[in-house]
XYZ file of C-alpha atoms in Angstrom:
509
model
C -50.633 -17.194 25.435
C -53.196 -14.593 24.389
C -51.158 -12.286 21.768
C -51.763 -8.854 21.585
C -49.726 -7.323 18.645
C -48.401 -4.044 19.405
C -46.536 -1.910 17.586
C -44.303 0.723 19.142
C -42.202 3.935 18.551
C -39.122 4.684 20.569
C -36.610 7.688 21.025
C -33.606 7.749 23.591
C -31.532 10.802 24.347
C -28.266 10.855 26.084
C -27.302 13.616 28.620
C -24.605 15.487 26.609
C -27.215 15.777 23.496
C -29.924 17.554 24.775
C -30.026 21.273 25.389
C -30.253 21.345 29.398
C -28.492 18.329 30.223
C -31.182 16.203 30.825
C -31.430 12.517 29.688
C -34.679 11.505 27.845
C -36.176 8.184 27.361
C -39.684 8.164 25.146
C -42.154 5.891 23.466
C -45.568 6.148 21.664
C -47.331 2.691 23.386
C -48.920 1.346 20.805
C -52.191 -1.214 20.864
C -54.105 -3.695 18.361
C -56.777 -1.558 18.376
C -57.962 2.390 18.555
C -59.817 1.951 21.438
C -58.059 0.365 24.669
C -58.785 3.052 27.353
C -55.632 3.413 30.198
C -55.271 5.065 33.726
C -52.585 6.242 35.310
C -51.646 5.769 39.152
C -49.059 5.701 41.611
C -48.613 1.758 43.644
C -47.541 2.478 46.983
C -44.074 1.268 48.841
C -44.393 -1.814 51.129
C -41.956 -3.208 53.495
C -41.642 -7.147 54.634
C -44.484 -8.399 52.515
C -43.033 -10.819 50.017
C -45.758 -11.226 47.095
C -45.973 -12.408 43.519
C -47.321 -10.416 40.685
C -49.541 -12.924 37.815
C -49.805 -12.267 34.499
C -53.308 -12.018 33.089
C -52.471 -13.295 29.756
C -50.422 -16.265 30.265
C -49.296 -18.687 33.409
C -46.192 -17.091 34.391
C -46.392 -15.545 37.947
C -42.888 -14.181 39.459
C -42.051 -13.797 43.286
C -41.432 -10.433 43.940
C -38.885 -9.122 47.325
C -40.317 -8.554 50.764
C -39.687 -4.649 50.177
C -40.605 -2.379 47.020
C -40.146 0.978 46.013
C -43.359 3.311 44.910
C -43.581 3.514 41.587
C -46.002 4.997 38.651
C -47.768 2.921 35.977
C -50.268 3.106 33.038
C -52.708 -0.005 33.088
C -54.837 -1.132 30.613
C -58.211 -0.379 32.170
C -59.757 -3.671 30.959
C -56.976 -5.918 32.550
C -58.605 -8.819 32.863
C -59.168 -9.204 29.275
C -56.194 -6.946 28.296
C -53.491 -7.448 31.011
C -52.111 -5.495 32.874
C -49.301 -3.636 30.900
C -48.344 -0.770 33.739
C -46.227 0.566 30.584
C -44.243 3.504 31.525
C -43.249 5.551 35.006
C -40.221 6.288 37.731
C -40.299 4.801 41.066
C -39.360 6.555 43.944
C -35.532 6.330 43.217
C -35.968 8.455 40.008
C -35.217 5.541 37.809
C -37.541 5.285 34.960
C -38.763 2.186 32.606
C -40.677 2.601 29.898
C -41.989 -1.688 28.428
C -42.151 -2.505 26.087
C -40.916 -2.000 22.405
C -42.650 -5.055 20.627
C -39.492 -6.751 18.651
C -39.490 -9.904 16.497
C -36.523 -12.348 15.888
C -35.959 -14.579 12.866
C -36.960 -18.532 12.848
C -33.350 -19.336 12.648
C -32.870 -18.200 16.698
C -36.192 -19.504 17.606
C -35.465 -22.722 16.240
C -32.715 -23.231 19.168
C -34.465 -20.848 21.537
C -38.262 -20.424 21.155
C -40.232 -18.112 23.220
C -41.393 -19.610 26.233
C -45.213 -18.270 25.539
C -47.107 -20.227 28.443
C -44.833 -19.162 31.397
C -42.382 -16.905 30.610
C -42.267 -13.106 31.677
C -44.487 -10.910 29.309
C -45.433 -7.362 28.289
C -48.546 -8.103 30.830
C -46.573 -7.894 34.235
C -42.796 -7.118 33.100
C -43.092 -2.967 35.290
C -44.760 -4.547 38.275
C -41.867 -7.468 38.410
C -39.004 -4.794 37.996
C -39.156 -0.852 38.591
C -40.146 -1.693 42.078
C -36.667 -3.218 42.990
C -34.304 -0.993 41.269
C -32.046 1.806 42.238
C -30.575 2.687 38.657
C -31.219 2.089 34.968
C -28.059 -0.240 34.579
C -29.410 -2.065 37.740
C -32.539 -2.087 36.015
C -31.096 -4.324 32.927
C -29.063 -6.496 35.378
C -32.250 -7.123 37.903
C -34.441 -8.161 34.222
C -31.958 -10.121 33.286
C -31.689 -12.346 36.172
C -35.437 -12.135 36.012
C -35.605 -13.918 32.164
C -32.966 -16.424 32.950
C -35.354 -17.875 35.931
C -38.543 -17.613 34.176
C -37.790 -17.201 30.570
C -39.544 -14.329 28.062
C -42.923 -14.901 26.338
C -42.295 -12.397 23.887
C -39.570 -10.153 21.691
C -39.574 -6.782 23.817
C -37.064 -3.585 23.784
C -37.050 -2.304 27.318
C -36.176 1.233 28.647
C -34.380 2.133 31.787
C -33.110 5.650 32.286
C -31.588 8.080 35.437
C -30.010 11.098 35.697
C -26.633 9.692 33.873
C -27.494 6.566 31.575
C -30.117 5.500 29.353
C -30.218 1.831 28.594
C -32.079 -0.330 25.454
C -32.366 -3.993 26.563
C -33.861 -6.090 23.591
C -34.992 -9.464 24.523
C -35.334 -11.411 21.292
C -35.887 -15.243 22.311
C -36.211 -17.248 25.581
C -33.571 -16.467 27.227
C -31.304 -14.399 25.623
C -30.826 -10.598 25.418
C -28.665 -7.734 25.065
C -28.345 -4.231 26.639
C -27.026 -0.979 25.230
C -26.094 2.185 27.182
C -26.811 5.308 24.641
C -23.920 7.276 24.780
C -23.992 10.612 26.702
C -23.470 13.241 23.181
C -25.843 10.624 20.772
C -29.570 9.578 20.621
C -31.200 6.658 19.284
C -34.689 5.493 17.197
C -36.054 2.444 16.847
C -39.814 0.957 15.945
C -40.439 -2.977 16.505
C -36.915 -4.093 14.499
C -34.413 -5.236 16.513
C -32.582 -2.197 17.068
C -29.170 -2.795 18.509
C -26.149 -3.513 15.743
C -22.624 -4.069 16.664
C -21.883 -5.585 19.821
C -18.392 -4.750 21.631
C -17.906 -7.441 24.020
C -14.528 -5.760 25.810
C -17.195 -2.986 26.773
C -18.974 -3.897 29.448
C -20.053 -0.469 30.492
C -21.555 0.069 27.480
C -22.697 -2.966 26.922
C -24.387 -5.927 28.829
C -25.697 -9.555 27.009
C -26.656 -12.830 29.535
C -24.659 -15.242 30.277
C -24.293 -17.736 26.934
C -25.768 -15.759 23.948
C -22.006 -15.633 22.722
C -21.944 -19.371 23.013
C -25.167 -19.845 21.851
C -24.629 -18.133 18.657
C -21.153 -19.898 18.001
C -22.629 -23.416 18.375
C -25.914 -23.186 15.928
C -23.656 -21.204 13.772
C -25.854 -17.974 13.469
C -23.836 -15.065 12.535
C -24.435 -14.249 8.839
C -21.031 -12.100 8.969
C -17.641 -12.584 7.674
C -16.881 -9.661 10.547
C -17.733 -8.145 13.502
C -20.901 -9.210 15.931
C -24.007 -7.196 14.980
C -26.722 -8.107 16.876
C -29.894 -7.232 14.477
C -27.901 -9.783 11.389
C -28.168 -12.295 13.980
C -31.140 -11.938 15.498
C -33.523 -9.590 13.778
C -35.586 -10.357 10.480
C -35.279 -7.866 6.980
C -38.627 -8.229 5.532
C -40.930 -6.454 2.794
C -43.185 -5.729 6.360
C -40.450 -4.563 7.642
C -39.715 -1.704 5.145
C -42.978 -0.744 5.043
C -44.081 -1.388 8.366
C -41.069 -0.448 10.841
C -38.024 0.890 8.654
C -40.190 4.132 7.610
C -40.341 5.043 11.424
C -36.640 4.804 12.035
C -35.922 6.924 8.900
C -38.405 9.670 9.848
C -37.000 9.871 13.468
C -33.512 10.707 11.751
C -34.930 13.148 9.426
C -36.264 15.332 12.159
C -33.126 15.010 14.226
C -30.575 14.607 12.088
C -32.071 16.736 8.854
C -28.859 17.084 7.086
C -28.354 13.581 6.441
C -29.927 11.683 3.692
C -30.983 8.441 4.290
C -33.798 6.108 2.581
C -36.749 4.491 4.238
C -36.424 1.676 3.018
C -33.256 0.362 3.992
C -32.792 -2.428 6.093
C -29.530 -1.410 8.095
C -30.475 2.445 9.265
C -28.002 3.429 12.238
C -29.770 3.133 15.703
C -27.344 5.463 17.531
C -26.402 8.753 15.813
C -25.186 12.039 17.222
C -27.296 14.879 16.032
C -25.910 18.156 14.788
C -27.879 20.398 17.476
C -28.848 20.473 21.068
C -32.258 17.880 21.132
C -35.310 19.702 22.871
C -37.929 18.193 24.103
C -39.835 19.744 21.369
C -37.755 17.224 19.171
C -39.073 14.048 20.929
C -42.339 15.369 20.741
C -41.943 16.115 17.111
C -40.892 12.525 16.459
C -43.426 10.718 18.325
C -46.395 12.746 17.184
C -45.244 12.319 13.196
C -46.953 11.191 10.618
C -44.439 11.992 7.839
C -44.881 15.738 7.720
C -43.636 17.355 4.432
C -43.451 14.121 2.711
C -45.428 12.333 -0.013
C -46.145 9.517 2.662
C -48.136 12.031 4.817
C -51.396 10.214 5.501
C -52.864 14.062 6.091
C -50.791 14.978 3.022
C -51.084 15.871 -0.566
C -49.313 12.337 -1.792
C -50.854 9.755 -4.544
C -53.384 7.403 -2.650
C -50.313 5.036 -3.435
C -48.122 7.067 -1.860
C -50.224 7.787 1.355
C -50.749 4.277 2.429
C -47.506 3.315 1.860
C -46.134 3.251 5.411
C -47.650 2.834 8.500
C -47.087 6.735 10.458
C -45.529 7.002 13.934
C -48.385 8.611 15.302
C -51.621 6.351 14.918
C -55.171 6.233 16.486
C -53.938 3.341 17.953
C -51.422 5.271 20.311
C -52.804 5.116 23.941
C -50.163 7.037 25.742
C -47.092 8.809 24.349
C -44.764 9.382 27.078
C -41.314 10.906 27.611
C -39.467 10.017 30.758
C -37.159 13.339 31.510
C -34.616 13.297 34.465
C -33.281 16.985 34.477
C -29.606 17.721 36.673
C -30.813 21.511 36.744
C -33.966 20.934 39.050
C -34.133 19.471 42.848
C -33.670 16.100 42.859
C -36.917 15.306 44.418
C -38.158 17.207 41.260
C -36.111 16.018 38.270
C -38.097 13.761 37.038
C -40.878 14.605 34.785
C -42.840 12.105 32.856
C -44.556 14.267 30.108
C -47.841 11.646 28.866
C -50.213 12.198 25.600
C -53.295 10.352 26.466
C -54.745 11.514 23.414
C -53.512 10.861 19.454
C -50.110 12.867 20.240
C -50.147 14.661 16.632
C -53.271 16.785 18.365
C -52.830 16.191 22.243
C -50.207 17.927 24.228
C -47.375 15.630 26.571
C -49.195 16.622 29.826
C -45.760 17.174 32.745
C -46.231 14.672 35.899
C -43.473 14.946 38.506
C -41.929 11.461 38.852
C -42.664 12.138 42.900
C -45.641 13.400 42.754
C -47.630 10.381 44.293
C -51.390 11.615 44.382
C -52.636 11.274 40.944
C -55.460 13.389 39.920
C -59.236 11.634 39.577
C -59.352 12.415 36.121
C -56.349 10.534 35.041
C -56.304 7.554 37.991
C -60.297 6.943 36.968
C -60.970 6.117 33.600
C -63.927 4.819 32.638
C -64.199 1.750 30.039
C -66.565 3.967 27.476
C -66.458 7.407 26.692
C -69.181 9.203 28.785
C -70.442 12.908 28.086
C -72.437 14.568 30.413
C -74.313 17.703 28.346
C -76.807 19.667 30.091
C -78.205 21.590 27.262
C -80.253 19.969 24.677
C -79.721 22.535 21.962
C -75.948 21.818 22.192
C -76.789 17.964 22.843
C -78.761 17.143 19.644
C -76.130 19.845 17.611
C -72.957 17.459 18.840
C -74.853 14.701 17.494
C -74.946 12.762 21.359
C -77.025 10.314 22.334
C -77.473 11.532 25.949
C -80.172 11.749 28.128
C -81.239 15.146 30.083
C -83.582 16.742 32.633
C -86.025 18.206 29.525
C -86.799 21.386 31.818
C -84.133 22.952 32.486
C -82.211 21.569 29.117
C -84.442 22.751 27.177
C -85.221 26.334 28.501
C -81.605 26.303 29.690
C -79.702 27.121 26.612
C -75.853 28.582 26.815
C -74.703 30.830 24.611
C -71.587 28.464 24.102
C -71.251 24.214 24.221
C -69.930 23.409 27.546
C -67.893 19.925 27.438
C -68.351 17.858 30.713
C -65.641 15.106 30.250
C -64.033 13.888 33.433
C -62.135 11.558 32.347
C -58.570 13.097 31.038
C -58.001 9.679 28.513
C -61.404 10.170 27.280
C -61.186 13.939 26.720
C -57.582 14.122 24.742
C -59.095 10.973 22.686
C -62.162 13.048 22.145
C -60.159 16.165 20.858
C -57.899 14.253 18.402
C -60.915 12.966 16.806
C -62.654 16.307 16.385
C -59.753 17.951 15.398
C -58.915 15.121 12.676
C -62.560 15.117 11.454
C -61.805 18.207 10.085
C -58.099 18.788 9.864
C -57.362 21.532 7.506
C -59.888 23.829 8.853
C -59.130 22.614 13.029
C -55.286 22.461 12.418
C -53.943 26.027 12.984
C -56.679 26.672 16.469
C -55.436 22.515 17.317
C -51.341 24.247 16.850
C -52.256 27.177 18.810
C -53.449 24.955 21.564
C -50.502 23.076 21.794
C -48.114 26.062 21.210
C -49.990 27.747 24.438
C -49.707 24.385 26.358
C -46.147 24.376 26.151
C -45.454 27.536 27.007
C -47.693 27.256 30.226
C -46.087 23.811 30.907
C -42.482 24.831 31.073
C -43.586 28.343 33.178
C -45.168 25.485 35.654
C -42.126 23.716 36.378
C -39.845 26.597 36.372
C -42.424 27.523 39.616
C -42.891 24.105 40.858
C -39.894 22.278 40.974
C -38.246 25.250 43.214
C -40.653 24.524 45.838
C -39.001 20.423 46.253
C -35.442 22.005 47.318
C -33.949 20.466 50.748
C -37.070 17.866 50.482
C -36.509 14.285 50.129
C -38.803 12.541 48.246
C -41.441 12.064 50.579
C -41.914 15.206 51.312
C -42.087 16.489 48.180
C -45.087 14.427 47.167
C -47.550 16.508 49.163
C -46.315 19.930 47.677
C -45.899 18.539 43.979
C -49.435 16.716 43.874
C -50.876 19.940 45.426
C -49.562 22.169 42.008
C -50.319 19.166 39.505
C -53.984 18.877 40.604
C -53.580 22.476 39.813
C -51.941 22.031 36.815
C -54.861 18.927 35.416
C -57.383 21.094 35.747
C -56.449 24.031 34.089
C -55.257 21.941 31.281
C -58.920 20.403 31.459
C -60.558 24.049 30.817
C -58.406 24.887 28.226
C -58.823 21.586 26.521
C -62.935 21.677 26.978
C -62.909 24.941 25.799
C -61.136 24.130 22.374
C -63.499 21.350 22.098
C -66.240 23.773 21.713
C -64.966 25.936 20.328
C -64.200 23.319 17.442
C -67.472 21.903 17.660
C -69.466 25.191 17.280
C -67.116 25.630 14.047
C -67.581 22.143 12.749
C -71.314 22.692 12.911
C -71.271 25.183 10.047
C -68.775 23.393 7.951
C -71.533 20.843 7.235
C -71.926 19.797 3.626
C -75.917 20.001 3.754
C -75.982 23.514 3.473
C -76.581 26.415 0.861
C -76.249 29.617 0.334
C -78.898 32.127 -0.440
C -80.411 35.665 0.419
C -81.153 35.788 4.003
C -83.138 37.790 3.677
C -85.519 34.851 1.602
């Protein structure tokens, strides 16, 4: 199988620990590579058409039911060299999955149950075979479960499912074996690429779910490293120097913006996965988290560290992040408007989570249609040649032509939040506060937008819904496109006389 290395962020919230009751379920989705442009869409329902779904990256193709639910995805825009990987989204139940959390198990557990690369279930196809079918999160586990027992798993993944009550972690850490943890209602939980779950109760299966024969499994190759107890990352997980400095650091930062008070070091090997924070969790907390880069630490790649110090742990927020997402299911909104996935194309430390209604089926053009290279379309030539493009235009009329201001043409919403976190980085002290402002504004108009949207769902199933919610999000895109496009020139005017080939003189010489 074609391996893709991923690395991931997560951050679950139970019901009774944020401040409005609403459970939250969020990753940063992580790629090889800076550049691996994604869409996002809505696939239909369909009734008594029994089909399979392939993977692009290995052999393994699973028969899906005669009848599926609508549901939302990301795909990689270059699938047939990337896969698929639909990534994140609720389906028209308002159950949400978010796949996958990249996790890697020791070469003890492989030994007795290696990955089955070539056929098994993957990363590739793992939404399309699943969030169709489901009706709940725990459902979701069970329904996966059965799914890796008949085909097997390719790969180590940590899998979200979330509703208006639960949010469950399912790691899936060799062929066939796995286990499921419900967050509880008054904690959250962080995790990045380690196996994440620790002690196992066994007498709790509503809090708990494993398949059939892991205990067994483990008992007969005589895997538990423990005098005591069952703790599922001993067993299966791997405590490495990458590990510390790779995935550890993540987990530790995630607890230092939600749980401040407690000291803990990045470094070590057994940080808590669940913890109950001392405050209500915001959505502004999540966000916090998954845009990160070690803020207010020595290990700040933007920071005032050592070089040493700097490059000494890979941040949460990367170039590499393609979509940051937060699956939200709120109580206090109509339940054919409670759930929200908020999605960061863009680098989330300088992109705002853009608010999609799980029901909202018609996806806007600019995020459905994303084009495999970035694509700028500048009519003026003065404003061409000063952003340093390479684009070709009607010489008349762009030369003659000139605005007072850079006008940014970007259709493409992936393209134009990847655009922004570049400019915005390429000069970061300077950009930072305006970039702040931005996002500051964004939020504000975001939360004013629901607050008049959602109201509009009540006494509407789902279904009908979708016409009125699509209506305000098109709405929605493209004022969020003006305001972004705007900030883009406005930073790009500015950039242009922070240039280092300059000098100052009389001007009147």
């Amino acid at each position: 199988m074609k391996k893709n290395l991923s690395a991931c962020t997560t951050v679950l919230v139970g019901k009774n620990a944020t401040i409005d009751g609403s459970t939250m379920a969020a990753r940063n989705d992580d790629t090889f590579g800076p550049l691996t442009p994604q869409r996002f869409v809505t696939y239909p329902a369909y009734h008594n058409q029994p089909n399979q779904v392939k993977a692009y990256l290995n052999k393994c193709v699973v028969d899906r039911p005669a009848d599926g639910y609508r549901y939302q995805g990301t795909p990689n825009v270059n699938y047939k060299t990337e896969g698929v990987f639909d990534e994140s989204g609720f389906n028209e139940k308002n159950v949400g999955m978010s796949a996958t959390e990249s996790t890697y198990s020791n070469e003890r557990v492989l030994a007795f149950d290696p990955l089955v690369e070539d056929t098994g279930i993957n990363e590739d196809l793992i939404v399309a075979a699943t969030l169709p079918f489901i009706n709940s999160a725990r459902e979701g586990v069970q329904y996966l479960g059965q799914l890796i027992k008949k085909y097997g798993s390719a790969e180590g993944n940590g899998v979200i499912f979330s509703d208006k009550n639960d949010v469950w972690y399912m790691e899936i850490i060799t062929g066939h074996h796995w286990v499921a943890q419900r967050i509880p209602d008054d904690c959250y939980a962080v995790t990045g690429n380690r196996i994440a779950i620790q002690e196992v109760d066994f007498n709790d299966p509503d809090n708990f779910m494993w398949d059939d024969t892991i205990r067994e499994f483990v008992a007969e190759h005589h895997l538990n490293p423990d005098r005591d107890g069952w703790n599922f990352r001993h067993i299966f997980g791997t405590a490495t120097v990458f590990d510390q400095h790779y995935n550890t650091p993540r987990q530790w930062y995630g607890h230092k913006v939600l749980s401040p008070d407690v000291e803990m070091d990045p470094l070590d090997f057994d940080l808590p996965f669940v913890m109950k924070a001392d405050h209500k969790i915001t959505l502004e907390d999540v966000e916090e988290v998954l845009s990160s880069h070690y803020q207010n630490t020595p290990y700040d790649p933007l920071g005032h560290g050592t070089d040493e110090e700097k490059h000494m742990f890979r941040p949460i927020s990367l170039n590499r992040t393609q979509n940051s997402h937060i699956l939200q299911v709120r109580p206090d909104l109509p339940e054919a408007a409670s759930t929200i996935m908020w999605m960061s194309f863009g680098i989330p430390t300088f992109t705002p989570y853009v608010p999609f209604f799980g029901n909202a089926a018609d996806v806007d053009a600019s995020y459905k249609n994303t084009p495999k290279e970035l694509n700028m379309n500048l009519k003026s030539a003065y404003w061409m040649y000063r952003a340093l493009s390479m684009i070709a235009a009607d010489v008349d009329a762009s030369y003659k032509n000139t605005p007072k201001e850079l006008n940014m043409n970007l259709k493409s919403a992936y393209w134009m939040y990847r655009a922004l976190s570049m400019i915005v980085e390429s000069h970061h002290a300077e950009f930072l506060q305006a970039d702040l402002d931005y996002l500051k504004d964004a939020r504000q108009y975001f939360y004013k937008w629901i607050d008049e949207t959602a109201p509009l769902a009540e006494g509407m199933d789902n279904n009908e819904a979708s016409d009125v919610l699509s209506e305000k999000t098109h709405e929605m895109v493209a004022e969020m496109a003006k305001r972004t496009k705007e900030l883009m020139s406005q930073l790009i005017m500015h950039g242009l006389e922070l240039s280092k080939l300059t000098f100052i003189m009389d001007k009147n010489l």
